[in-house]
Short mmCIF file of C-alpha atoms in Angstrom, two decimals:
data_model
loop_
_atom_site.label_atom_id
_atom_site.label_comp_id
_atom_site.label_asym_id
_atom_site.label_seq_id
_atom_site.Cartn_x
_atom_site.Cartn_y
_atom_site.Cartn_z
CA LEU S 1 -35.57 41.48 -25.77
CA SER S 2 -34.43 40.99 -29.37
CA GLY S 3 -31.26 39.33 -28.08
CA ARG S 4 -33.31 36.96 -25.96
CA LEU S 5 -35.42 36.06 -29.01
CA ALA S 6 -32.32 35.40 -31.13
CA VAL S 7 -30.76 33.16 -28.47
CA SER S 8 -34.03 31.29 -27.90
CA ARG S 9 -34.44 30.67 -31.62
CA ALA S 10 -30.87 29.39 -31.93
CA ALA S 11 -31.28 27.10 -28.92
CA GLY S 12 -34.67 25.93 -30.20
CA ARG S 13 -33.24 25.09 -33.63
CA ALA S 14 -30.47 23.04 -32.03
CA MET S 15 -32.95 21.21 -29.80
CA LEU S 16 -35.30 20.51 -32.72
CA SER S 17 -32.46 19.08 -34.81
CA GLN S 18 -31.60 16.62 -32.03
CA GLU S 19 -35.21 15.43 -31.78
CA ARG S 20 -34.83 15.03 -28.00
CA GLY S 21 -36.48 18.23 -26.91
CA GLY S 22 -34.89 20.34 -24.24
CA HIS S 23 -35.33 23.15 -21.75
CA ILE S 24 -34.96 26.88 -22.32
CA ILE S 25 -34.88 29.06 -19.21
CA ASN S 26 -35.01 32.80 -19.74
CA THR S 27 -34.05 35.34 -17.14
CA ALA S 28 -36.70 38.01 -16.71
CA SER S 29 -37.28 39.98 -13.50
CA MET S 30 -40.00 40.67 -10.98
CA SER S 31 -39.91 44.06 -12.70
CA GLY S 32 -41.78 42.48 -15.59
CA GLN S 33 -44.81 42.15 -13.31
CA ILE S 34 -44.63 45.26 -11.14
CA VAL S 35 -43.58 48.89 -11.21
CA ASN S 36 -40.44 49.31 -9.15
CA HIS S 37 -39.96 52.10 -6.66
CA PRO S 38 -38.32 54.33 -5.64
CA GLN S 39 -36.20 54.11 -8.81
CA LEU S 40 -37.85 54.75 -12.16
CA GLN S 41 -37.08 52.23 -14.88
CA SER S 42 -39.94 51.96 -17.35
CA ALA S 43 -37.83 50.69 -20.27
CA TYR S 44 -36.31 47.92 -18.12
CA ASN S 45 -39.72 46.91 -16.77
CA ALA S 46 -41.22 46.78 -20.26
CA SER S 47 -38.35 44.69 -21.60
CA LYS S 48 -38.68 42.18 -18.76
CA ALA S 49 -42.44 41.94 -19.31
CA GLY S 50 -41.57 41.20 -22.93
CA VAL S 51 -39.26 38.36 -21.86
CA ILE S 52 -42.10 36.83 -19.84
CA GLN S 53 -44.52 37.03 -22.77
CA LEU S 54 -41.88 35.73 -25.20
CA THR S 55 -41.37 32.79 -22.84
CA ARG S 56 -45.08 31.98 -22.83
CA SER S 57 -45.37 32.32 -26.60
CA LEU S 58 -42.38 30.09 -27.33
CA ALA S 59 -43.62 27.56 -24.75
CA ALA S 60 -46.93 27.25 -26.58
CA GLU S 61 -45.24 26.97 -29.98
CA TRP S 62 -42.56 24.46 -29.01
CA ALA S 63 -44.37 22.26 -26.46
CA PRO S 64 -45.45 19.78 -29.17
CA LYS S 65 -41.77 19.37 -30.04
CA GLY S 66 -40.79 18.42 -26.48
CA ILE S 67 -39.17 21.76 -25.65
CA THR S 68 -40.13 23.47 -22.41
CA VAL S 69 -39.65 27.21 -22.15
CA ASN S 70 -39.84 28.91 -18.76
CA SER S 71 -38.46 32.03 -17.14
CA ILE S 72 -37.20 33.04 -13.76
CA SER S 73 -37.90 36.46 -12.32
CA PRO S 74 -35.51 37.33 -9.53
CA GLY S 75 -36.21 40.17 -7.16
CA TYR S 76 -33.53 42.31 -5.58
CA THR S 77 -30.52 40.03 -5.34
CA GLY S 78 -27.08 40.78 -3.96
CA THR S 79 -25.19 41.10 -7.22
CA GLU S 80 -22.43 43.55 -8.06
CA MET S 81 -24.98 45.93 -9.62
CA THR S 82 -27.49 45.94 -6.76
CA LEU S 83 -24.87 46.00 -4.02
CA ALA S 84 -23.51 49.21 -5.56
CA ALA S 85 -26.91 50.90 -5.11
CA LYS S 86 -26.59 51.13 -1.33
CA GLU S 87 -28.89 54.15 -1.14
CA LEU S 88 -31.82 51.93 -2.22
CA HIS S 89 -31.20 48.95 0.08
CA ASN S 90 -33.37 50.18 2.95
CA ASP S 91 -36.31 50.77 0.59
CA TRP S 92 -35.90 47.37 -1.05
CA ARG S 93 -35.64 45.53 2.27
CA ARG S 94 -38.62 47.42 3.71
CA ASP S 95 -40.76 46.40 0.73
CA THR S 96 -39.64 42.76 0.78
CA PRO S 97 -41.48 40.63 3.36
CA MET S 98 -38.31 38.61 3.97
CA ASP S 99 -36.58 41.93 4.84
CA ARG S 100 -33.40 41.24 2.86
CA LEU S 101 -31.89 40.98 -0.58
CA GLY S 102 -31.69 37.54 -2.12
CA GLU S 103 -28.44 35.69 -2.62
CA PRO S 104 -27.32 34.58 -6.09
CA SER S 105 -27.17 30.99 -4.78
CA GLU S 106 -30.91 31.21 -4.07
CA ILE S 107 -31.59 31.79 -7.77
CA CYS S 108 -29.50 28.87 -9.04
CA GLY S 109 -31.72 26.18 -7.53
CA ALA S 110 -34.71 27.37 -9.52
CA VAL S 111 -32.74 27.07 -12.76
CA VAL S 112 -31.55 23.56 -11.87
CA PHE S 113 -35.15 22.55 -11.07
CA LEU S 114 -36.58 23.95 -14.32
CA ALA S 115 -33.87 22.13 -16.30
CA SER S 116 -34.51 18.83 -14.52
CA PRO S 117 -36.89 15.96 -15.29
CA ALA S 118 -38.89 17.05 -12.21
CA ALA S 119 -40.11 20.04 -14.26
CA SER S 120 -40.93 18.11 -17.44
CA PHE S 121 -44.63 19.13 -17.30
CA ILE S 122 -43.92 22.81 -16.60
CA THR S 123 -43.79 25.15 -19.56
CA GLY S 124 -44.73 28.78 -20.10
CA HIS S 125 -44.23 29.52 -16.42
CA ASP S 126 -42.49 32.53 -14.88
CA LEU S 127 -41.02 31.57 -11.51
CA VAL S 128 -40.76 34.68 -9.31
CA ILE S 129 -37.93 34.50 -6.75
CA ASP S 130 -38.29 37.76 -4.84
CA GLY S 131 -38.58 37.17 -1.09
CA GLY S 132 -42.24 38.14 -1.34
CA PHE S 133 -41.76 41.60 -2.88
CA THR S 134 -44.60 41.08 -5.36
CA CYS S 135 -47.00 40.00 -2.58
CA TRP S 136 -47.78 43.59 -1.68
#
């Protein structure tokens, strides 16, 4: 979380000096809004909740300067880390209404959208991309 704050501040300073505004998109996790199971990961969950709240706070502070600050919160996605945890895949799929892990390419589109002019009136939002996991 402290690293995310440092990077956001540096990016914000650069954007403010250009006087053109900009877009900051933080990566949080659905774990910032839920308690994962069957694995226990309280420190991770708390840090991701912190990223979401940091995003909202910076959005409120920097909106008058033309800077939007949003976050994305992916669910279980087929990355090197999650693919290695094969013993958890059945649980994750069972608890995801779409019955599968996400693909990294399915996360990229959200980032492109939030960085585009189409999202110019969106700030302080956490976009959850989890195949419905948080619906339950």
